[in-house]
């Protein structure tokens, strides 16, 4: 019998173009996603050397980072505009399909890939964006690359990669009511730190993972990079296949059944071993809120921010002090006493239809606190359209939320959606770094439900104590 | 890409951990479509006040580090966004070598594509280097061929690096040209998968 393998080993092996001792492997790339910020210098590099794009048909581009989410065509910033126009010209010149700002398929690159069925089990997927790990939710090997590597993939459809080690993150039991995939991944990073995945590809396994929807799985895999991992993935199963059935770029008809048969062979074999394993108990997890300036600086909503005096090393003490100072928080302050001025529901972590549905349930019939500015930015044009079909836009707007067009928006504040200095935002995005949402902005990462609840109360509350149908 | 073999230079110590690429080059500067000119924006939010004046409390603005070309920092340097603008900014500012106890892996890879050598050394050695450089004008010699880091006194450390990445940097190779020599293998692979 063949040695049992993990899904990581299987996908890796099936994509080796060249393998020699003392060298990384040359891997074939099935799908290359491109956006406006990390690609211009790559295309310029091709032009300078007179090189072509090897497989425009395996390349797909969109505009997301820079696009305005209101008054779509008033791009005040000339440089942003140039960047978007440059992408358009590059896609024309190299014959790459592009969902540009007006296209019905436009959206955040990690939202549209799955939604169009471009993302499929067993594929190798890269993008000049660290959250490419999102696509791992489908049992794809997906990772972020730099601009030089973007150029390399455009020219060769391959990439040199040293095979990372494998890490099994096993989540036992099930998440409690009102506790989401976002809380789970935040709790994992809080427990193990922002570096525990460095040098690894993570496979998420266990009962709690199996019971997550595709949206929840995407949220988990999305944040693998915040644990330092090269990629994160989940073996495909019925949930995966059901999601993909009928998607535009999924195999159709009988081809779909054949594909499913093949996809079934990808799942990690019984008895396969990993280089490392960590286990976590889903039942212990509460709704989470980050208090600091990296995603591991995170606590359950019922707790208080740490005291630097309790740190175990001088480095840790200094890091806590710096973070508290930046965040304008006092040691031992209960996180539920922290008042916020902004709420952002969006980003490639949490801007899909089910995220919006869950947030809408919390705000339905209520009002955003008058000291809070809240906005919802759907992950794609089509998420927006589907939400409007269900009347979610009305629910949000009646509650006092702004309802925007699709894009990255306040996740990284490259467009006009910025949190002003010193102000505080409950955000469903993935990074709470200094200045991420605006110079001096203070970010608290939470789930869509927790963000919605914070909008209503003006501070962090345990969503499980809200009177809301979401928990019934 | 410029080859890098031996580099001797002044050390700038940045005693912070988890320095993310949002700090190395804030997003407002990612809109440019060139590779050059990012050095002026390096560590922008730490280096400058809102009005664009240099901040006295950030040590890179200190005269004594002028001309520094070796950055020494805390663990997990370069985490976060994959933006290659981070090594572009470091390189454009004049840094050739970055030493840290650990690096985030996209950043680590990006360095090699831009002629920057990332060197991983043990935490206590990094701390020692940081203390030295905070006290006095401190120079190091980094020899990629030998895989060593030395100062003018007795410090001598060796570091690990993959032979592939070492060769790349020593020769300043264009990786795409290297890969395109294997074009027949890529053709073959595509034939095998039938697409
Ligand atoms: S939503 Fe945020 S994290 Fe996701 S791709 Fe856009 S900027 Fe990056």
mmCIF file of C-alpha atoms in Angstrom, chain A residues 14-18 20 22-24 26 28 37-38 40-42 49 51 54-55 58 66 77 79-80 82-83 86 128-130 144-149 151-152 155-158 160 162 194-195 198 225 228 230 294 315 318 322 412-414 431 433-439, chain B residues 15-18 20-23 27-35 38 45-46 48-50 75-76 79-85 88 101-106 109-110 113-114 123 127 162-164 168 174-180 182-183 185-190 193 195:
data_model
loop_
_atom_site.group_PDB
_atom_site.id
_atom_site.type_symbol
_atom_site.label_atom_id
_atom_site.label_comp_id
_atom_site.label_asym_id
_atom_site.label_seq_id
_atom_site.Cartn_x
_atom_site.Cartn_y
_atom_site.Cartn_z
ATOM 1 C CA UNK A 14 0.937 16.755 -8.705
ATOM 2 C CA UNK A 15 2.367 20.174 -9.599
ATOM 3 C CA UNK A 16 6.094 19.539 -9.710
ATOM 4 C CA UNK A 17 7.532 20.584 -13.063
ATOM 5 C CA UNK A 18 11.127 20.183 -12.023
ATOM 6 C CA UNK A 20 16.494 18.714 -8.246
ATOM 7 C CA UNK A 22 19.514 21.514 -3.270
ATOM 8 C CA UNK A 23 16.964 23.504 -5.165
ATOM 9 C CA UNK A 24 13.398 24.505 -4.486
ATOM 10 C CA UNK A 26 9.488 24.305 -9.710
ATOM 11 C CA UNK A 28 3.079 24.671 -11.924
ATOM 12 C CA UNK A 37 -1.601 47.311 -6.557
ATOM 13 C CA UNK A 38 0.983 44.539 -6.821
ATOM 14 C CA UNK A 40 2.108 47.260 -12.426
ATOM 15 C CA UNK A 41 5.836 46.735 -11.837
ATOM 16 C CA UNK A 42 5.505 43.086 -12.893
ATOM 17 C CA UNK A 49 12.502 42.246 -21.375
ATOM 18 C CA UNK A 51 8.403 38.794 -22.463
ATOM 19 C CA UNK A 54 2.474 32.481 -20.906
ATOM 20 C CA UNK A 55 -1.127 31.606 -20.007
ATOM 21 C CA UNK A 58 -5.014 30.920 -16.403
ATOM 22 C CA UNK A 66 -8.059 51.230 -4.638
ATOM 23 C CA UNK A 77 -6.672 60.636 -6.191
ATOM 24 C CA UNK A 79 -2.301 58.208 -8.556
ATOM 25 C CA UNK A 80 -5.034 55.706 -7.670
ATOM 26 C CA UNK A 82 -3.407 55.860 -12.833
ATOM 27 C CA UNK A 83 -2.954 52.555 -11.077
ATOM 28 C CA UNK A 86 -2.547 50.880 -15.808
ATOM 29 C CA UNK A 128 0.262 39.142 -5.256
ATOM 30 C CA UNK A 129 -1.606 39.343 -2.002
ATOM 31 C CA UNK A 130 -0.961 37.631 1.295
ATOM 32 C CA UNK A 144 0.545 35.066 -1.604
ATOM 33 C CA UNK A 145 3.585 36.145 -3.600
ATOM 34 C CA UNK A 146 5.575 39.329 -4.166
ATOM 35 C CA UNK A 147 5.607 41.390 -7.329
ATOM 36 C CA UNK A 148 8.786 39.787 -8.720
ATOM 37 C CA UNK A 149 7.077 36.431 -8.336
ATOM 38 C CA UNK A 151 6.182 38.672 -12.961
ATOM 39 C CA UNK A 152 7.717 35.206 -12.835
ATOM 40 C CA UNK A 155 6.099 34.785 -17.763
ATOM 41 C CA UNK A 156 6.400 31.096 -16.903
ATOM 42 C CA UNK A 157 3.185 29.922 -15.170
ATOM 43 C CA UNK A 158 5.463 28.400 -12.544
ATOM 44 C CA UNK A 160 10.143 28.112 -7.365
ATOM 45 C CA UNK A 162 10.823 25.242 -1.097
ATOM 46 C CA UNK A 194 1.579 35.392 15.012
ATOM 47 C CA UNK A 195 4.552 33.180 14.192
ATOM 48 C CA UNK A 198 5.935 30.336 9.909
ATOM 49 C CA UNK A 225 -1.132 34.363 7.029
ATOM 50 C CA UNK A 228 2.698 33.381 9.646
ATOM 51 C CA UNK A 230 2.604 30.041 3.869
ATOM 52 C CA UNK A 294 -1.318 42.453 15.848
ATOM 53 C CA UNK A 315 10.276 42.099 24.923
ATOM 54 C CA UNK A 318 7.558 46.442 25.777
ATOM 55 C CA UNK A 322 3.624 50.042 22.883
ATOM 56 C CA UNK A 412 -6.521 48.976 4.366
ATOM 57 C CA UNK A 413 -7.850 52.465 3.710
ATOM 58 C CA UNK A 414 -6.144 53.022 0.384
ATOM 59 C CA UNK A 431 -5.202 43.201 10.378
ATOM 60 C CA UNK A 433 -1.571 46.835 12.572
ATOM 61 C CA UNK A 434 -0.666 50.408 13.435
ATOM 62 C CA UNK A 435 -2.036 52.732 10.799
ATOM 63 C CA UNK A 436 -3.727 49.967 8.847
ATOM 64 C CA UNK A 437 -7.112 51.698 8.665
ATOM 65 C CA UNK A 438 -5.612 55.162 8.582
ATOM 66 C CA UNK A 439 -2.680 56.904 10.193
ATOM 67 C CA UNK B 15 14.612 47.099 18.565
ATOM 68 C CA UNK B 16 11.036 46.123 17.726
ATOM 69 C CA UNK B 17 9.416 42.769 17.109
ATOM 70 C CA UNK B 18 6.770 41.878 14.504
ATOM 71 C CA UNK B 20 4.989 44.507 9.617
ATOM 72 C CA UNK B 21 5.165 45.637 6.025
ATOM 73 C CA UNK B 22 2.449 48.218 6.721
ATOM 74 C CA UNK B 23 5.048 49.929 8.941
ATOM 75 C CA UNK B 27 -0.253 51.838 2.057
ATOM 76 C CA UNK B 28 -0.627 55.421 0.874
ATOM 77 C CA UNK B 29 2.593 54.883 -1.055
ATOM 78 C CA UNK B 30 1.527 51.692 -2.796
ATOM 79 C CA UNK B 31 -0.255 53.541 -5.533
ATOM 80 C CA UNK B 32 2.862 54.243 -7.513
ATOM 81 C CA UNK B 33 3.471 52.104 -10.548
ATOM 82 C CA UNK B 34 7.284 52.288 -10.451
ATOM 83 C CA UNK B 35 9.780 50.172 -8.552
ATOM 84 C CA UNK B 38 10.216 54.256 -2.248
ATOM 85 C CA UNK B 45 4.552 56.862 9.974
ATOM 86 C CA UNK B 46 7.345 56.312 12.465
ATOM 87 C CA UNK B 48 7.520 61.677 10.127
ATOM 88 C CA UNK B 49 4.871 63.743 11.859
ATOM 89 C CA UNK B 50 1.549 64.475 10.218
ATOM 90 C CA UNK B 75 11.717 38.639 15.494
ATOM 91 C CA UNK B 76 9.164 38.096 12.723
ATOM 92 C CA UNK B 79 5.128 40.125 8.602
ATOM 93 C CA UNK B 80 1.766 41.032 7.101
ATOM 94 C CA UNK B 81 1.086 42.183 3.587
ATOM 95 C CA UNK B 82 3.028 40.616 0.705
ATOM 96 C CA UNK B 83 3.879 44.034 -0.723
ATOM 97 C CA UNK B 84 7.274 43.971 -2.394
ATOM 98 C CA UNK B 85 7.274 47.715 -1.890
ATOM 99 C CA UNK B 88 11.986 48.171 -2.536
ATOM 100 C CA UNK B 101 16.003 36.272 14.702
ATOM 101 C CA UNK B 102 13.236 35.379 12.243
ATOM 102 C CA UNK B 103 11.460 36.715 9.175
ATOM 103 C CA UNK B 104 7.997 36.387 7.713
ATOM 104 C CA UNK B 105 8.383 34.178 4.689
ATOM 105 C CA UNK B 106 6.937 36.249 1.841
ATOM 106 C CA UNK B 109 11.648 35.630 -0.389
ATOM 107 C CA UNK B 110 10.989 39.117 -1.695
ATOM 108 C CA UNK B 113 14.548 39.246 -5.692
ATOM 109 C CA UNK B 114 15.773 42.721 -4.891
ATOM 110 C CA UNK B 123 17.908 36.083 19.361
ATOM 111 C CA UNK B 127 20.135 41.612 21.010
ATOM 112 C CA UNK B 162 19.591 27.833 1.034
ATOM 113 C CA UNK B 163 22.141 27.205 -1.665
ATOM 114 C CA UNK B 164 19.669 28.258 -4.336
ATOM 115 C CA UNK B 168 20.851 33.830 -6.931
ATOM 116 C CA UNK B 174 17.369 37.034 -13.388
ATOM 117 C CA UNK B 175 15.223 34.175 -12.095
ATOM 118 C CA UNK B 176 12.803 34.327 -15.007
ATOM 119 C CA UNK B 177 15.641 33.782 -17.478
ATOM 120 C CA UNK B 178 16.768 30.784 -15.411
ATOM 121 C CA UNK B 179 13.268 29.303 -15.462
ATOM 122 C CA UNK B 180 12.717 29.944 -19.135
ATOM 123 C CA UNK B 182 13.281 24.909 -18.576
ATOM 124 C CA UNK B 183 10.519 25.896 -20.977
ATOM 125 C CA UNK B 185 9.664 20.922 -19.075
ATOM 126 C CA UNK B 186 6.828 23.374 -18.609
ATOM 127 C CA UNK B 187 5.508 22.480 -22.074
ATOM 128 C CA UNK B 188 5.739 18.830 -21.162
ATOM 129 C CA UNK B 189 3.892 19.375 -17.900
ATOM 130 C CA UNK B 190 1.095 21.222 -19.668
ATOM 131 C CA UNK B 193 -2.256 17.697 -17.668
ATOM 132 C CA UNK B 195 -4.647 21.817 -20.682
#
